[in-house]
JSON list of C-alpha atoms in Angstrom, two decimals:
[
{"chain": "A", "resi": 28, "resn": "MET", "atom": "CA", "xyz": [16.73, 21.55, 0.74]},
{"chain": "A", "resi": 29, "resn": "ASP", "atom": "CA", "xyz": [20.81, 21.15, 1.01]},
{"chain": "A", "resi": 30, "resn": "VAL", "atom": "CA", "xyz": [21.12, 17.53, 1.47]},
{"chain": "A", "resi": 31, "resn": "GLY", "atom": "CA", "xyz": [21.47, 16.60, -2.45]},
{"chain": "A", "resi": 32, "resn": "ALA", "atom": "CA", "xyz": [17.72, 15.49, -2.42]},
{"chain": "A", "resi": 33, "resn": "MET", "atom": "CA", "xyz": [15.41, 18.17, -4.22]},
{"chain": "A", "resi": 34, "resn": "THR", "atom": "CA", "xyz": [14.33, 15.66, -6.94]},
{"chain": "A", "resi": 35, "resn": "VAL", "atom": "CA", "xyz": [12.91, 13.53, -4.42]},
{"chain": "A", "resi": 36, "resn": "PHE", "atom": "CA", "xyz": [11.37, 16.23, -2.65]},
{"chain": "A", "resi": 37, "resn": "LEU", "atom": "CA", "xyz": [9.31, 17.47, -6.02]},
{"chain": "A", "resi": 38, "resn": "TYR", "atom": "CA", "xyz": [8.93, 13.89, -6.62]},
{"chain": "A", "resi": 39, "resn": "THR", "atom": "CA", "xyz": [7.30, 12.45, -3.19]},
{"chain": "A", "resi": 40, "resn": "PHE", "atom": "CA", "xyz": [5.36, 16.08, -3.08]},
{"chain": "A", "resi": 41, "resn": "THR", "atom": "CA", "xyz": [3.54, 15.38, -6.49]},
{"chain": "A", "resi": 42, "resn": "GLU", "atom": "CA", "xyz": [2.58, 11.54, -5.12]},
{"chain": "A", "resi": 43, "resn": "ARG", "atom": "CA", "xyz": [0.99, 13.31, -2.11]},
{"chain": "A", "resi": 44, "resn": "GLU", "atom": "CA", "xyz": [-1.02, 15.59, -3.90]},
{"chain": "A", "resi": 45, "resn": "LYS", "atom": "CA", "xyz": [-2.35, 12.35, -6.46]},
{"chain": "A", "resi": 46, "resn": "LEU", "atom": "CA", "xyz": [-3.39, 10.64, -2.73]},
{"chain": "A", "resi": 47, "resn": "TYR", "atom": "CA", "xyz": [-5.40, 13.97, -1.54]},
{"chain": "A", "resi": 48, "resn": "ASN", "atom": "CA", "xyz": [-7.13, 14.02, -5.26]},
{"chain": "A", "resi": 49, "resn": "LEU", "atom": "CA", "xyz": [-8.28, 10.33, -4.27]},
{"chain": "A", "resi": 50, "resn": "ILE", "atom": "CA", "xyz": [-9.07, 11.24, -0.66]},
{"chain": "A", "resi": 51, "resn": "GLU", "atom": "CA", "xyz": [-11.04, 14.11, -1.32]},
{"chain": "A", "resi": 52, "resn": "LEU", "atom": "CA", "xyz": [-12.72, 12.08, -4.78]},
{"chain": "A", "resi": 53, "resn": "LEU", "atom": "CA", "xyz": [-13.59, 9.63, -1.81]},
{"chain": "A", "resi": 54, "resn": "THR", "atom": "CA", "xyz": [-14.82, 12.00, 0.86]},
{"chain": "A", "resi": 55, "resn": "GLY", "atom": "CA", "xyz": [-15.06, 15.27, -0.20]},
{"chain": "A", "resi": 56, "resn": "ALA", "atom": "CA", "xyz": [-12.38, 16.61, 1.57]},
{"chain": "A", "resi": 57, "resn": "ARG", "atom": "CA", "xyz": [-8.77, 16.41, 1.21]},
{"chain": "A", "resi": 58, "resn": "PHE", "atom": "CA", "xyz": [-8.44, 16.34, 4.93]},
{"chain": "A", "resi": 59, "resn": "THR", "atom": "CA", "xyz": [-10.86, 14.54, 6.92]},
{"chain": "A", "resi": 60, "resn": "THR", "atom": "CA", "xyz": [-11.31, 12.11, 9.80]},
{"chain": "A", "resi": 61, "resn": "SER", "atom": "CA", "xyz": [-15.20, 11.74, 9.30]},
{"chain": "A", "resi": 62, "resn": "TYR", "atom": "CA", "xyz": [-15.63, 9.13, 6.30]},
{"chain": "A", "resi": 63, "resn": "THR", "atom": "CA", "xyz": [-14.65, 6.00, 8.45]},
{"chain": "A", "resi": 64, "resn": "ARG", "atom": "CA", "xyz": [-16.59, 5.45, 11.51]},
{"chain": "A", "resi": 65, "resn": "ILE", "atom": "CA", "xyz": [-17.50, 2.89, 13.96]},
{"chain": "A", "resi": 66, "resn": "GLY", "atom": "CA", "xyz": [-19.32, -0.08, 12.14]},
{"chain": "A", "resi": 67, "resn": "GLY", "atom": "CA", "xyz": [-18.03, 1.24, 8.45]},
{"chain": "A", "resi": 68, "resn": "GLN", "atom": "CA", "xyz": [-17.79, 4.20, 6.37]},
{"chain": "A", "resi": 69, "resn": "THR", "atom": "CA", "xyz": [-20.30, 7.17, 6.09]},
{"chain": "A", "resi": 70, "resn": "ARG", "atom": "CA", "xyz": [-21.20, 5.76, 1.96]},
{"chain": "A", "resi": 71, "resn": "ASP", "atom": "CA", "xyz": [-19.82, 3.64, -0.47]},
{"chain": "A", "resi": 72, "resn": "LEU", "atom": "CA", "xyz": [-17.30, 3.95, -2.99]},
{"chain": "A", "resi": 73, "resn": "PRO", "atom": "CA", "xyz": [-18.04, 6.51, -5.61]},
{"chain": "A", "resi": 74, "resn": "ASP", "atom": "CA", "xyz": [-17.98, 5.87, -9.12]},
{"chain": "A", "resi": 75, "resn": "GLY", "atom": "CA", "xyz": [-14.69, 6.04, -10.74]},
{"chain": "A", "resi": 76, "resn": "PHE", "atom": "CA", "xyz": [-12.99, 5.89, -7.86]},
{"chain": "A", "resi": 77, "resn": "LEU", "atom": "CA", "xyz": [-10.53, 2.39, -7.92]},
{"chain": "A", "resi": 78, "resn": "ALA", "atom": "CA", "xyz": [-10.28, 3.09, -11.82]},
{"chain": "A", "resi": 79, "resn": "ALA", "atom": "CA", "xyz": [-8.20, 6.06, -10.15]},
{"chain": "A", "resi": 80, "resn": "LEU", "atom": "CA", "xyz": [-6.96, 4.12, -7.54]},
{"chain": "A", "resi": 81, "resn": "ASN", "atom": "CA", "xyz": [-5.55, 1.18, -9.18]},
{"chain": "A", "resi": 82, "resn": "GLN", "atom": "CA", "xyz": [-4.05, 3.95, -11.56]},
{"chain": "A", "resi": 83, "resn": "PHE", "atom": "CA", "xyz": [-2.42, 5.55, -9.17]},
{"chain": "A", "resi": 84, "resn": "LEU", "atom": "CA", "xyz": [-0.77, 2.77, -7.57]},
{"chain": "A", "resi": 85, "resn": "ASP", "atom": "CA", "xyz": [0.31, 1.41, -11.47]},
{"chain": "A", "resi": 86, "resn": "GLU", "atom": "CA", "xyz": [1.67, 4.28, -11.57]},
{"chain": "A", "resi": 87, "resn": "PHE", "atom": "CA", "xyz": [3.15, 5.32, -8.02]},
{"chain": "A", "resi": 88, "resn": "LEU", "atom": "CA", "xyz": [5.38, 1.89, -7.54]},
{"chain": "A", "resi": 89, "resn": "PRO", "atom": "CA", "xyz": [7.71, 2.82, -10.47]},
{"chain": "A", "resi": 90, "resn": "GLN", "atom": "CA", "xyz": [7.97, 5.84, -8.47]},
{"chain": "A", "resi": 91, "resn": "LEU", "atom": "CA", "xyz": [8.70, 4.78, -5.24]},
{"chain": "A", "resi": 92, "resn": "ASP", "atom": "CA", "xyz": [11.63, 2.59, -7.04]},
{"chain": "A", "resi": 93, "resn": "GLU", "atom": "CA", "xyz": [12.71, 6.07, -8.62]},
{"chain": "A", "resi": 94, "resn": "VAL", "atom": "CA", "xyz": [12.99, 7.56, -5.23]},
{"chain": "A", "resi": 95, "resn": "ASP", "atom": "CA", "xyz": [14.55, 4.76, -3.53]},
{"chain": "A", "resi": 96, "resn": "ARG", "atom": "CA", "xyz": [17.28, 4.88, -6.26]},
{"chain": "A", "resi": 97, "resn": "LEU", "atom": "CA", "xyz": [17.80, 8.62, -5.72]},
{"chain": "A", "resi": 98, "resn": "LEU", "atom": "CA", "xyz": [18.12, 9.08, -2.35]},
{"chain": "A", "resi": 99, "resn": "THR", "atom": "CA", "xyz": [18.96, 6.00, -0.75]},
{"chain": "A", "resi": 100, "resn": "ARG", "atom": "CA", "xyz": [21.30, 5.47, -2.65]},
{"chain": "A", "resi": 101, "resn": "ASN", "atom": "CA", "xyz": [22.50, 8.92, -3.31]},
{"chain": "A", "resi": 102, "resn": "PRO", "atom": "CA", "xyz": [26.07, 9.32, -1.76]},
{"chain": "A", "resi": 103, "resn": "ILE", "atom": "CA", "xyz": [25.31, 13.30, -0.20]},
{"chain": "A", "resi": 104, "resn": "PHE", "atom": "CA", "xyz": [22.43, 11.95, 1.01]},
{"chain": "A", "resi": 105, "resn": "VAL", "atom": "CA", "xyz": [23.68, 9.04, 2.64]},
{"chain": "A", "resi": 106, "resn": "ASP", "atom": "CA", "xyz": [26.85, 10.51, 4.10]},
{"chain": "A", "resi": 107, "resn": "ARG", "atom": "CA", "xyz": [24.81, 13.78, 5.59]},
{"chain": "A", "resi": 108, "resn": "THR", "atom": "CA", "xyz": [22.28, 11.28, 7.08]},
{"chain": "A", "resi": 109, "resn": "LYS", "atom": "CA", "xyz": [24.18, 8.10, 8.34]},
{"chain": "A", "resi": 110, "resn": "ASP", "atom": "CA", "xyz": [24.27, 7.78, 11.95]},
{"chain": "A", "resi": 111, "resn": "LEU", "atom": "CA", "xyz": [21.90, 10.05, 12.70]},
{"chain": "A", "resi": 112, "resn": "GLY", "atom": "CA", "xyz": [18.64, 9.79, 15.28]},
{"chain": "A", "resi": 113, "resn": "VAL", "atom": "CA", "xyz": [20.72, 6.93, 16.52]},
{"chain": "A", "resi": 114, "resn": "ILE", "atom": "CA", "xyz": [19.65, 6.09, 20.55]},
{"chain": "A", "resi": 115, "resn": "SER", "atom": "CA", "xyz": [21.20, 4.15, 23.20]},
{"chain": "A", "resi": 116, "resn": "LYS", "atom": "CA", "xyz": [19.26, 2.01, 25.28]},
{"chain": "A", "resi": 117, "resn": "GLU", "atom": "CA", "xyz": [19.37, 3.84, 28.48]},
{"chain": "A", "resi": 118, "resn": "ASP", "atom": "CA", "xyz": [18.54, 6.98, 26.39]},
{"chain": "A", "resi": 119, "resn": "ALA", "atom": "CA", "xyz": [15.21, 5.18, 24.88]},
{"chain": "A", "resi": 120, "resn": "ILE", "atom": "CA", "xyz": [14.23, 4.20, 28.76]},
{"chain": "A", "resi": 121, "resn": "ASN", "atom": "CA", "xyz": [15.27, 7.45, 30.05]},
{"chain": "A", "resi": 122, "resn": "TYR", "atom": "CA", "xyz": [13.24, 9.58, 27.22]},
{"chain": "A", "resi": 123, "resn": "GLY", "atom": "CA", "xyz": [10.44, 6.71, 27.67]},
{"chain": "A", "resi": 124, "resn": "ILE", "atom": "CA", "xyz": [10.67, 5.83, 24.19]},
{"chain": "A", "resi": 125, "resn": "THR", "atom": "CA", "xyz": [8.61, 2.88, 23.20]},
{"chain": "A", "resi": 126, "resn": "ASP", "atom": "CA", "xyz": [6.97, 0.87, 20.17]},
{"chain": "A", "resi": 127, "resn": "ARG", "atom": "CA", "xyz": [8.80, 0.68, 17.20]},
{"chain": "A", "resi": 128, "resn": "ILE", "atom": "CA", "xyz": [11.92, 2.67, 18.18]},
{"chain": "A", "resi": 129, "resn": "PHE", "atom": "CA", "xyz": [12.30, 0.82, 21.54]},
{"chain": "A", "resi": 130, "resn": "GLU", "atom": "CA", "xyz": [13.20, -2.28, 19.52]},
{"chain": "A", "resi": 131, "resn": "VAL", "atom": "CA", "xyz": [15.18, -0.68, 17.08]},
{"chain": "A", "resi": 132, "resn": "ALA", "atom": "CA", "xyz": [17.65, 1.22, 19.93]},
{"chain": "A", "resi": 133, "resn": "GLY", "atom": "CA", "xyz": [17.68, -3.07, 21.17]},
{"chain": "A", "resi": 134, "resn": "LEU", "atom": "CA", "xyz": [15.44, -3.20, 24.12]},
{"chain": "A", "resi": 135, "resn": "ILE", "atom": "CA", "xyz": [12.03, -5.60, 24.18]},
{"chain": "A", "resi": 136, "resn": "MET", "atom": "CA", "xyz": [8.29, -4.26, 24.69]},
{"chain": "A", "resi": 137, "resn": "MET", "atom": "CA", "xyz": [6.44, -5.75, 26.89]},
{"chain": "A", "resi": 138, "resn": "SER", "atom": "CA", "xyz": [2.86, -6.36, 27.58]},
{"chain": "A", "resi": 139, "resn": "ALA", "atom": "CA", "xyz": [0.98, -4.24, 30.49]},
{"chain": "A", "resi": 140, "resn": "LYS", "atom": "CA", "xyz": [0.79, -7.88, 31.41]},
{"chain": "A", "resi": 141, "resn": "GLN", "atom": "CA", "xyz": [4.00, -8.40, 31.77]},
{"chain": "A", "resi": 142, "resn": "ALA", "atom": "CA", "xyz": [5.67, -4.75, 32.85]},
{"chain": "A", "resi": 143, "resn": "VAL", "atom": "CA", "xyz": [6.42, -4.93, 36.30]},
{"chain": "A", "resi": 144, "resn": "HIS", "atom": "CA", "xyz": [4.23, -2.53, 38.38]}
]
């Protein structure tokens, strides 16, 4: 990773692994879409889950601050990524972009009821 932010990658990779461990504790699998369902969850929280979640949150917030300092205030990263991903209003419309990116391009989203068909 040649943007002056390898440390950030490693920090966030570690935090992602901690989240996967929590998900595995909760659902029995690291990647799953079957734990939640219409009407609720398949089962109650396992013993120790809330304590593990609270510990993760206590440790994660300082890590998030550190990542913010290392990445968003890193002059090398900022210089190399500034003005990347800018999209004009015209391109947003032509590419069919919607939702938040549409709004960031300076356009207003219309609901289906407002849109002219």
